[in-house]
mmCIF file of C-alpha atoms and ligand atoms in Angstrom:
data_model
loop_
_atom_site.group_PDB
_atom_site.id
_atom_site.type_symbol
_atom_site.label_atom_id
_atom_site.label_comp_id
_atom_site.label_asym_id
_atom_site.label_seq_id
_atom_site.Cartn_x
_atom_site.Cartn_y
_atom_site.Cartn_z
ATOM 1 C CA UNK A 1 23.545 26.170 -28.284
ATOM 2 C CA UNK A 2 24.298 23.557 -25.571
ATOM 3 C CA UNK A 3 27.241 20.900 -26.391
ATOM 4 C CA UNK A 4 26.791 17.318 -25.073
ATOM 5 C CA UNK A 5 29.403 16.342 -22.699
ATOM 6 C CA UNK A 6 31.378 13.161 -23.354
ATOM 7 C CA UNK A 7 29.020 11.022 -21.225
ATOM 8 C CA UNK A 8 25.901 12.325 -23.056
ATOM 9 C CA UNK A 9 27.400 11.778 -26.396
ATOM 10 C CA UNK A 10 27.880 7.915 -25.559
ATOM 11 C CA UNK A 11 24.497 7.762 -24.289
ATOM 12 C CA UNK A 12 23.442 9.161 -27.626
ATOM 13 C CA UNK A 13 25.244 6.766 -29.410
ATOM 14 C CA UNK A 14 24.059 3.717 -27.635
ATOM 15 C CA UNK A 15 20.609 4.717 -28.511
ATOM 16 C CA UNK A 16 21.233 5.250 -31.993
ATOM 17 C CA UNK A 17 23.064 2.108 -32.556
ATOM 18 C CA UNK A 18 20.171 0.265 -31.011
ATOM 19 C CA UNK A 19 17.594 1.884 -33.451
ATOM 20 C CA UNK A 20 19.820 1.024 -36.183
ATOM 21 C CA UNK A 21 20.470 -2.482 -35.243
ATOM 22 C CA UNK A 22 20.096 -4.872 -38.219
ATOM 23 C CA UNK A 23 18.141 -7.420 -36.378
ATOM 24 C CA UNK A 24 15.551 -5.332 -35.166
ATOM 25 C CA UNK A 25 13.192 -5.310 -38.300
ATOM 26 C CA UNK A 26 12.911 -8.993 -38.305
ATOM 27 C CA UNK A 27 12.505 -9.379 -34.763
ATOM 28 C CA UNK A 28 9.579 -6.778 -34.699
ATOM 29 C CA UNK A 29 7.817 -8.438 -37.770
ATOM 30 C CA UNK A 30 7.910 -11.658 -35.803
ATOM 31 C CA UNK A 31 6.261 -9.471 -32.728
ATOM 32 C CA UNK A 32 3.813 -8.140 -35.199
ATOM 33 C CA UNK A 33 2.923 -11.783 -36.289
ATOM 34 C CA UNK A 34 2.456 -12.586 -32.839
ATOM 35 C CA UNK A 35 -0.074 -9.760 -32.253
ATOM 36 C CA UNK A 36 -1.763 -10.636 -35.540
ATOM 37 C CA UNK A 37 -2.058 -14.253 -34.526
ATOM 38 C CA UNK A 38 -3.588 -12.964 -31.203
ATOM 39 C CA UNK A 39 -6.169 -11.012 -32.905
ATOM 40 C CA UNK A 40 -7.237 -13.556 -35.237
ATOM 41 C CA UNK A 41 -7.577 -16.211 -32.614
ATOM 42 C CA UNK A 42 -9.591 -13.906 -30.312
ATOM 43 C CA UNK A 43 -11.634 -12.873 -33.168
ATOM 44 C CA UNK A 44 -12.758 -16.190 -34.560
ATOM 45 C CA UNK A 45 -14.030 -16.959 -31.013
ATOM 46 C CA UNK A 46 -15.680 -13.521 -30.646
ATOM 47 C CA UNK A 47 -13.743 -12.609 -27.562
ATOM 48 C CA UNK A 48 -14.536 -8.941 -26.741
ATOM 49 C CA UNK A 49 -11.439 -6.723 -27.093
ATOM 50 C CA UNK A 50 -11.184 -3.763 -24.791
ATOM 51 C CA UNK A 51 -8.724 -1.031 -25.086
ATOM 52 C CA UNK A 52 -5.991 -0.457 -22.368
ATOM 53 C CA UNK A 53 -5.743 2.166 -19.943
ATOM 54 C CA UNK A 54 -2.901 3.997 -18.925
ATOM 55 C CA UNK A 55 -3.708 5.255 -15.487
ATOM 56 C CA UNK A 56 -6.461 4.564 -12.608
ATOM 57 C CA UNK A 57 -7.220 5.220 -9.023
ATOM 58 C CA UNK A 58 -6.752 1.542 -8.604
ATOM 59 C CA UNK A 59 -4.435 -0.898 -10.239
ATOM 60 C CA UNK A 60 -2.656 -4.419 -9.696
ATOM 61 C CA UNK A 61 -1.152 -4.724 -6.004
ATOM 62 C CA UNK A 62 1.379 -7.163 -7.504
ATOM 63 C CA UNK A 63 3.180 -9.771 -5.453
ATOM 64 C CA UNK A 64 6.395 -7.802 -5.270
ATOM 65 C CA UNK A 65 7.221 -4.254 -4.402
ATOM 66 C CA UNK A 66 8.163 -1.741 -7.279
ATOM 67 C CA UNK A 67 8.396 2.072 -6.709
ATOM 68 C CA UNK A 68 4.934 3.792 -6.702
ATOM 69 C CA UNK A 69 4.125 6.311 -9.702
ATOM 70 C CA UNK A 70 1.153 8.480 -8.633
ATOM 71 C CA UNK A 71 -0.367 11.206 -10.917
ATOM 72 C CA UNK A 72 -2.444 14.063 -9.459
ATOM 73 C CA UNK A 73 -5.318 15.224 -11.770
ATOM 74 C CA UNK A 74 -8.131 17.449 -11.078
ATOM 75 C CA UNK A 75 -8.021 16.481 -7.323
ATOM 76 C CA UNK A 76 -7.964 12.784 -7.779
ATOM 77 C CA UNK A 77 -4.924 10.115 -7.567
ATOM 78 C CA UNK A 78 -4.114 7.977 -10.324
ATOM 79 C CA UNK A 79 -1.660 5.273 -10.650
ATOM 80 C CA UNK A 80 0.029 4.105 -14.011
ATOM 81 C CA UNK A 81 -1.352 0.705 -14.821
ATOM 82 C CA UNK A 82 0.664 -2.180 -13.390
ATOM 83 C CA UNK A 83 -2.043 -4.503 -15.084
ATOM 84 C CA UNK A 84 -5.687 -4.407 -16.041
ATOM 85 C CA UNK A 85 -6.963 -7.000 -13.506
ATOM 86 C CA UNK A 86 -9.327 -5.000 -11.900
ATOM 87 C CA UNK A 87 -10.615 -3.496 -15.089
ATOM 88 C CA UNK A 88 -10.904 -7.118 -16.465
ATOM 89 C CA UNK A 89 -13.180 -7.890 -13.371
ATOM 90 C CA UNK A 90 -15.226 -4.696 -13.808
ATOM 91 C CA UNK A 91 -15.898 -5.358 -17.376
ATOM 92 C CA UNK A 92 -17.616 -8.616 -16.434
ATOM 93 C CA UNK A 93 -20.429 -6.446 -14.693
ATOM 94 C CA UNK A 94 -21.901 -6.189 -18.319
ATOM 95 C CA UNK A 95 -24.045 -9.044 -18.523
ATOM 96 C CA UNK A 96 -23.467 -9.682 -22.177
ATOM 97 C CA UNK A 97 -19.679 -9.695 -21.733
ATOM 98 C CA UNK A 98 -18.472 -13.234 -20.658
ATOM 99 C CA UNK A 99 -14.602 -13.040 -22.301
ATOM 100 C CA UNK A 100 -12.299 -10.266 -23.004
ATOM 101 C CA UNK A 101 -8.931 -9.714 -23.993
ATOM 102 C CA UNK A 102 -6.401 -6.413 -23.836
ATOM 103 C CA UNK A 103 -3.141 -5.702 -25.405
ATOM 104 C CA UNK A 104 -2.072 -3.709 -22.329
ATOM 105 C CA UNK A 105 0.949 -1.623 -21.727
ATOM 106 C CA UNK A 106 2.215 -1.711 -18.260
ATOM 107 C CA UNK A 107 4.501 0.302 -15.981
ATOM 108 C CA UNK A 108 6.008 -1.510 -12.898
ATOM 109 C CA UNK A 109 9.104 0.548 -11.613
ATOM 110 C CA UNK A 110 11.016 -2.345 -10.576
ATOM 111 C CA UNK A 111 13.903 -1.796 -8.015
ATOM 112 C CA UNK A 112 16.790 -1.598 -10.206
ATOM 113 C CA UNK A 113 18.287 -4.790 -8.773
ATOM 114 C CA UNK A 114 15.523 -6.685 -11.070
ATOM 115 C CA UNK A 115 17.689 -5.768 -13.988
ATOM 116 C CA UNK A 116 18.043 -9.174 -15.562
ATOM 117 C CA UNK A 117 17.609 -10.803 -18.968
ATOM 118 C CA UNK A 118 13.630 -10.690 -18.857
ATOM 119 C CA UNK A 119 12.323 -7.959 -16.799
ATOM 120 C CA UNK A 120 11.322 -4.452 -18.331
ATOM 121 C CA UNK A 121 9.820 -1.662 -16.322
ATOM 122 C CA UNK A 122 7.527 -0.730 -19.019
ATOM 123 C CA UNK A 123 6.060 -3.765 -21.343
ATOM 124 C CA UNK A 124 3.120 -4.916 -22.918
ATOM 125 C CA UNK A 125 0.935 -8.157 -21.954
ATOM 126 C CA UNK A 126 -1.909 -9.794 -23.897
ATOM 127 C CA UNK A 127 -4.315 -9.985 -20.721
ATOM 128 C CA UNK A 128 -7.510 -12.049 -20.923
ATOM 129 C CA UNK A 129 -10.398 -13.215 -18.684
ATOM 130 C CA UNK A 130 -13.118 -15.507 -18.787
ATOM 131 C CA UNK A 131 -16.585 -15.732 -16.733
ATOM 132 C CA UNK A 132 -17.194 -18.962 -14.944
ATOM 133 C CA UNK A 133 -14.190 -20.453 -15.938
ATOM 134 C CA UNK A 134 -11.813 -22.521 -14.054
ATOM 135 C CA UNK A 135 -7.913 -22.952 -13.935
ATOM 136 C CA UNK A 136 -8.344 -26.210 -16.333
ATOM 137 C CA UNK A 137 -10.275 -24.334 -18.815
ATOM 138 C CA UNK A 138 -7.694 -21.449 -18.905
ATOM 139 C CA UNK A 139 -4.675 -23.780 -19.184
ATOM 140 C CA UNK A 140 -6.299 -25.546 -22.129
ATOM 141 C CA UNK A 141 -7.158 -21.993 -23.568
ATOM 142 C CA UNK A 142 -3.304 -21.000 -23.089
ATOM 143 C CA UNK A 143 -2.025 -24.309 -24.807
ATOM 144 C CA UNK A 144 -4.384 -23.607 -27.714
ATOM 145 C CA UNK A 145 -3.279 -19.725 -28.192
ATOM 146 C CA UNK A 146 0.152 -20.499 -27.860
ATOM 147 C CA UNK A 147 -0.061 -23.422 -30.110
ATOM 148 C CA UNK A 148 -2.115 -21.090 -32.812
ATOM 149 C CA UNK A 149 0.685 -18.118 -32.515
ATOM 150 C CA UNK A 150 3.569 -20.612 -32.960
ATOM 151 C CA UNK A 151 1.796 -22.193 -36.081
ATOM 152 C CA UNK A 152 1.218 -18.617 -37.453
ATOM 153 C CA UNK A 153 4.770 -17.622 -36.842
ATOM 154 C CA UNK A 154 5.960 -20.858 -38.680
ATOM 155 C CA UNK A 155 3.746 -20.262 -41.533
ATOM 156 C CA UNK A 156 4.466 -16.549 -41.841
ATOM 157 C CA UNK A 157 8.028 -15.722 -40.399
ATOM 158 C CA UNK A 158 10.449 -18.255 -41.911
ATOM 159 C CA UNK A 159 12.595 -15.619 -43.865
ATOM 160 C CA UNK A 160 12.910 -13.536 -40.608
ATOM 161 C CA UNK A 161 13.677 -16.645 -38.364
ATOM 162 C CA UNK A 162 16.221 -17.783 -40.886
ATOM 163 C CA UNK A 163 18.055 -14.342 -41.253
ATOM 164 C CA UNK A 164 18.022 -14.259 -37.239
ATOM 165 C CA UNK A 165 19.739 -17.689 -37.274
ATOM 166 C CA UNK A 166 17.173 -19.671 -35.371
ATOM 167 C CA UNK A 167 15.146 -22.567 -36.416
ATOM 168 C CA UNK A 168 11.670 -23.593 -35.436
ATOM 169 C CA UNK A 169 12.408 -26.589 -33.538
ATOM 170 C CA UNK A 170 11.772 -24.708 -30.237
ATOM 171 C CA UNK A 171 8.170 -23.892 -31.734
ATOM 172 C CA UNK A 172 7.200 -27.537 -32.152
ATOM 173 C CA UNK A 173 4.782 -28.473 -29.270
ATOM 174 C CA UNK A 174 3.928 -32.142 -29.208
ATOM 175 C CA UNK A 175 1.344 -32.579 -26.544
ATOM 176 C CA UNK A 176 -0.328 -30.767 -23.517
ATOM 177 C CA UNK A 177 1.981 -28.573 -21.564
ATOM 178 C CA UNK A 178 3.314 -30.497 -18.603
ATOM 179 C CA UNK A 179 2.048 -29.326 -15.142
ATOM 180 C CA UNK A 180 4.084 -29.022 -11.963
ATOM 181 C CA UNK A 181 3.227 -27.422 -8.640
ATOM 182 C CA UNK A 182 6.018 -24.660 -7.350
ATOM 183 C CA UNK A 183 6.552 -26.847 -4.221
ATOM 184 C CA UNK A 184 7.605 -29.989 -6.486
ATOM 185 C CA UNK A 185 9.985 -27.865 -8.668
ATOM 186 C CA UNK A 186 11.479 -26.018 -5.363
ATOM 187 C CA UNK A 187 11.952 -29.525 -3.961
ATOM 188 C CA UNK A 188 13.800 -30.529 -6.974
ATOM 189 C CA UNK A 189 15.758 -27.472 -7.792
ATOM 190 C CA UNK A 190 16.077 -25.210 -4.765
ATOM 191 C CA UNK A 191 14.925 -21.459 -4.452
ATOM 192 C CA UNK A 192 16.015 -20.591 -8.116
ATOM 193 C CA UNK A 193 13.752 -23.588 -9.378
ATOM 194 C CA UNK A 194 12.011 -21.300 -11.781
ATOM 195 C CA UNK A 195 15.185 -20.532 -13.663
ATOM 196 C CA UNK A 196 16.606 -24.107 -13.297
ATOM 197 C CA UNK A 197 13.588 -25.723 -14.495
ATOM 198 C CA UNK A 198 13.284 -23.511 -17.237
ATOM 199 C CA UNK A 199 16.718 -24.359 -18.394
ATOM 200 C CA UNK A 200 16.084 -28.050 -18.284
ATOM 201 C CA UNK A 201 13.072 -27.906 -20.194
ATOM 202 C CA UNK A 202 12.662 -28.241 -23.777
ATOM 203 C CA UNK A 203 8.893 -27.443 -24.266
ATOM 204 C CA UNK A 204 6.698 -24.791 -22.314
ATOM 205 C CA UNK A 205 5.246 -25.864 -19.031
ATOM 206 C CA UNK A 206 2.983 -24.696 -16.400
ATOM 207 C CA UNK A 207 3.774 -24.055 -12.758
ATOM 208 C CA UNK A 208 0.784 -23.860 -10.399
ATOM 209 C CA UNK A 209 0.140 -22.946 -6.900
ATOM 210 C CA UNK A 210 1.993 -19.739 -5.832
ATOM 211 C CA UNK A 211 0.573 -17.603 -2.867
ATOM 212 C CA UNK A 212 0.291 -14.334 -4.710
ATOM 213 C CA UNK A 213 -1.885 -11.428 -4.689
ATOM 214 C CA UNK A 214 -5.130 -11.288 -2.871
ATOM 215 C CA UNK A 215 -7.298 -11.710 -5.978
ATOM 216 C CA UNK A 216 -5.708 -15.105 -6.809
ATOM 217 C CA UNK A 217 -8.218 -17.793 -5.467
ATOM 218 C CA UNK A 218 -7.143 -20.046 -2.683
ATOM 219 C CA UNK A 219 -8.187 -23.812 -3.208
ATOM 220 C CA UNK A 220 -11.360 -24.175 -0.970
ATOM 221 C CA UNK A 221 -11.180 -28.009 -0.770
ATOM 222 C CA UNK A 222 -7.397 -27.848 0.025
ATOM 223 C CA UNK A 223 -6.549 -24.633 1.893
ATOM 224 C CA UNK A 224 -3.054 -23.426 1.524
ATOM 225 C CA UNK A 225 -3.084 -23.969 -1.862
ATOM 226 C CA UNK A 226 -3.855 -21.539 -4.887
ATOM 227 C CA UNK A 227 -5.629 -21.969 -8.294
ATOM 228 C CA UNK A 228 -3.055 -19.873 -9.972
ATOM 229 C CA UNK A 229 -0.544 -20.749 -12.682
ATOM 230 C CA UNK A 230 2.652 -19.282 -14.701
ATOM 231 C CA UNK A 231 3.572 -20.642 -17.988
ATOM 232 C CA UNK A 232 7.420 -21.162 -18.222
ATOM 233 C CA UNK A 233 9.258 -20.633 -21.478
ATOM 234 C CA UNK A 234 11.754 -23.641 -21.812
ATOM 235 C CA UNK A 235 15.709 -23.337 -22.688
ATOM 236 C CA UNK A 236 16.182 -20.697 -19.796
ATOM 237 C CA UNK A 237 13.715 -18.139 -20.991
ATOM 238 C CA UNK A 238 11.869 -18.237 -17.755
ATOM 239 C CA UNK A 239 8.256 -16.993 -16.939
ATOM 240 C CA UNK A 240 6.287 -15.871 -19.833
ATOM 241 C CA UNK A 241 2.780 -15.673 -18.509
ATOM 242 C CA UNK A 242 1.057 -15.582 -15.150
ATOM 243 C CA UNK A 243 -2.814 -16.002 -14.137
ATOM 244 C CA UNK A 244 -5.431 -17.576 -11.887
ATOM 245 C CA UNK A 245 -8.963 -18.153 -10.974
ATOM 246 C CA UNK A 246 -10.162 -15.207 -8.687
ATOM 247 C CA UNK A 247 -11.501 -14.656 -5.448
ATOM 248 C CA UNK A 248 -15.053 -13.368 -5.690
ATOM 249 C CA UNK A 249 -16.847 -13.936 -2.524
ATOM 250 C CA UNK A 250 -16.638 -10.774 -0.065
ATOM 251 C CA UNK A 251 -15.357 -12.788 2.868
ATOM 252 C CA UNK A 252 -12.743 -14.660 1.041
ATOM 253 C CA UNK A 253 -11.403 -11.014 -0.563
ATOM 254 C CA UNK A 254 -11.446 -9.605 2.675
ATOM 255 C CA UNK A 255 -9.445 -12.543 4.290
ATOM 256 C CA UNK A 256 -6.581 -12.597 1.467
ATOM 257 C CA UNK A 257 -6.507 -8.798 1.608
ATOM 258 C CA UNK A 258 -5.925 -9.063 5.301
ATOM 259 C CA UNK A 259 -3.132 -11.772 5.095
ATOM 260 C CA UNK A 260 -1.507 -9.496 2.555
ATOM 261 C CA UNK A 261 -2.018 -6.080 4.264
ATOM 262 C CA UNK A 262 -3.922 -4.521 1.477
ATOM 263 C CA UNK A 263 -5.135 -1.111 1.748
ATOM 264 C CA UNK A 264 -8.732 -1.790 2.267
ATOM 265 C CA UNK A 265 -9.824 1.944 1.954
ATOM 266 C CA UNK A 266 -8.119 2.181 -1.500
ATOM 267 C CA UNK A 267 -10.154 -0.942 -2.589
ATOM 268 C CA UNK A 268 -13.463 0.396 -0.960
ATOM 269 C CA UNK A 269 -15.505 0.544 -4.204
ATOM 270 C CA UNK A 270 -14.170 -2.938 -5.078
ATOM 271 C CA UNK A 271 -15.272 -4.191 -1.658
ATOM 272 C CA UNK A 272 -18.699 -2.601 -2.111
ATOM 273 C CA UNK A 273 -19.105 -4.420 -5.313
ATOM 274 C CA UNK A 274 -18.054 -7.731 -3.771
ATOM 275 C CA UNK A 275 -20.643 -6.953 -1.108
ATOM 276 C CA UNK A 276 -23.197 -6.605 -3.577
ATOM 277 C CA UNK A 277 -22.189 -10.100 -5.324
ATOM 278 C CA UNK A 278 -20.936 -8.008 -8.473
ATOM 279 C CA UNK A 279 -17.503 -9.408 -8.501
ATOM 280 C CA UNK A 280 -17.900 -12.588 -10.565
ATOM 281 C CA UNK A 281 -16.161 -15.942 -10.456
ATOM 282 C CA UNK A 282 -13.523 -15.391 -13.407
ATOM 283 C CA UNK A 283 -10.386 -16.794 -14.339
ATOM 284 C CA UNK A 284 -7.657 -15.405 -16.572
ATOM 285 C CA UNK A 285 -4.178 -14.625 -17.444
ATOM 286 C CA UNK A 286 -1.622 -12.405 -19.291
ATOM 287 C CA UNK A 287 1.613 -12.846 -21.160
ATOM 288 C CA UNK A 288 4.261 -10.611 -21.869
ATOM 289 C CA UNK A 289 4.439 -9.808 -25.619
ATOM 290 C CA UNK A 290 8.180 -8.944 -25.418
ATOM 291 C CA UNK A 291 8.967 -12.274 -23.550
ATOM 292 C CA UNK A 292 7.426 -14.412 -26.197
ATOM 293 C CA UNK A 293 9.156 -12.524 -28.850
ATOM 294 C CA UNK A 294 12.218 -12.850 -27.188
ATOM 295 C CA UNK A 295 11.509 -16.809 -26.820
ATOM 296 C CA UNK A 296 10.554 -17.140 -30.469
ATOM 297 C CA UNK A 297 13.529 -15.201 -31.895
ATOM 298 C CA UNK A 298 15.690 -16.875 -29.083
ATOM 299 C CA UNK A 299 17.356 -13.577 -28.075
ATOM 300 C CA UNK A 300 19.802 -13.445 -25.104
ATOM 301 C CA UNK A 301 18.275 -10.407 -23.646
ATOM 302 C CA UNK A 302 14.757 -8.753 -23.277
ATOM 303 C CA UNK A 303 16.239 -5.554 -24.746
ATOM 304 C CA UNK A 304 17.098 -7.101 -27.805
ATOM 305 C CA UNK A 305 13.609 -7.275 -28.988
ATOM 306 C CA UNK A 306 12.811 -3.546 -28.073
ATOM 307 C CA UNK A 307 13.589 -0.490 -29.987
ATOM 308 C CA UNK A 308 13.430 1.681 -27.040
ATOM 309 C CA UNK A 309 14.203 -0.417 -24.183
ATOM 310 C CA UNK A 310 13.070 -0.027 -20.336
ATOM 311 C CA UNK A 311 15.335 -1.926 -18.629
ATOM 312 C CA UNK A 312 15.835 -1.300 -14.808
ATOM 313 C CA UNK A 313 18.974 0.166 -13.700
ATOM 314 C CA UNK A 314 19.951 1.849 -17.029
ATOM 315 C CA UNK A 315 19.894 5.453 -18.304
ATOM 316 C CA UNK A 316 17.580 6.414 -21.132
ATOM 317 C CA UNK A 317 17.331 9.309 -23.377
ATOM 318 C CA UNK A 318 14.501 8.514 -25.797
HETATM 319 N N1 LIG B 401 -2.300 -10.498 -15.949
HETATM 320 C C1 LIG B 401 -2.182 -11.215 -14.797
HETATM 321 C C2 LIG B 401 -3.458 -11.894 -14.607
HETATM 322 O O1 LIG B 401 -4.349 -12.136 -15.206
HETATM 323 C C3 LIG B 401 -1.772 -10.264 -13.718
HETATM 324 C C4 LIG B 401 -0.447 -9.484 -13.858
HETATM 325 O O2 LIG B 401 -0.280 -9.084 -14.719
HETATM 326 N N2 LIG B 401 0.047 -9.287 -12.548
HETATM 327 O O3 LIG B 401 -3.560 -12.747 -13.437
#
């Protein structure tokens, strides 16, 4: 039988210690409560739930580079899902569906340098999309769902939060979330504005107007600004959600693709649908489940809320 070498034994010890960690059961109950609150909230509003995919010929282009992960099967090439953005848009082809959500596992093989306290290369997001809605509608929806989640956690997770040594003050939201543009925050805090503004804040807030993926809509009344948004957790926990209104007209999609040097051939079926007027005006967003769990349980590291962590730059055996 093969004996483990010393370094391998150490990896095993670390993995086992993580699984046996005394805090994890309470943290996972909080996470389970978040997902239950999400389901109840969506169910009451009859928002269609679709199941996630794990691979597809097209997936999110993202606004930062990651290592590609392609799978060949049956003479076709699939990519692992970076997000369900295009499948959210495709689902809207069904005339009866005007709102949807997915609890969606995503793989983004981040360069190891992104190994910080909030990036995982495999994570889960609650992703949603609405037909004919605007940025303002979605920001309101986000405030409502986050308020509902915090309320549910406060009603159901007091023993867990108490054992974890965190109160509920950070879950008390007093009003609509404040909105800032990224330019405004950059002028105030410099290049690391997201982290700095998050540290200075005591309530979640929105950052709007990032130049990002081709599918995020530019403001036609104010070219050079974008109808997209992030939700930033306060107390230094950083970005927790991103979304936007979508480009849906063929000329706009092509223009944005060309600006971002997108492979148009890979998106030829998508472009064809846009030509046929079958990409609709929609808006949506997605928030990271591990990140909201980390914020609610006030854990220093994203790896603290997972049993089987996927943090860039580390070695894993399970
Ligand atoms: N879920 C995000 C959105 O709706 C996309 C992403 O995760 N990159 O815009």
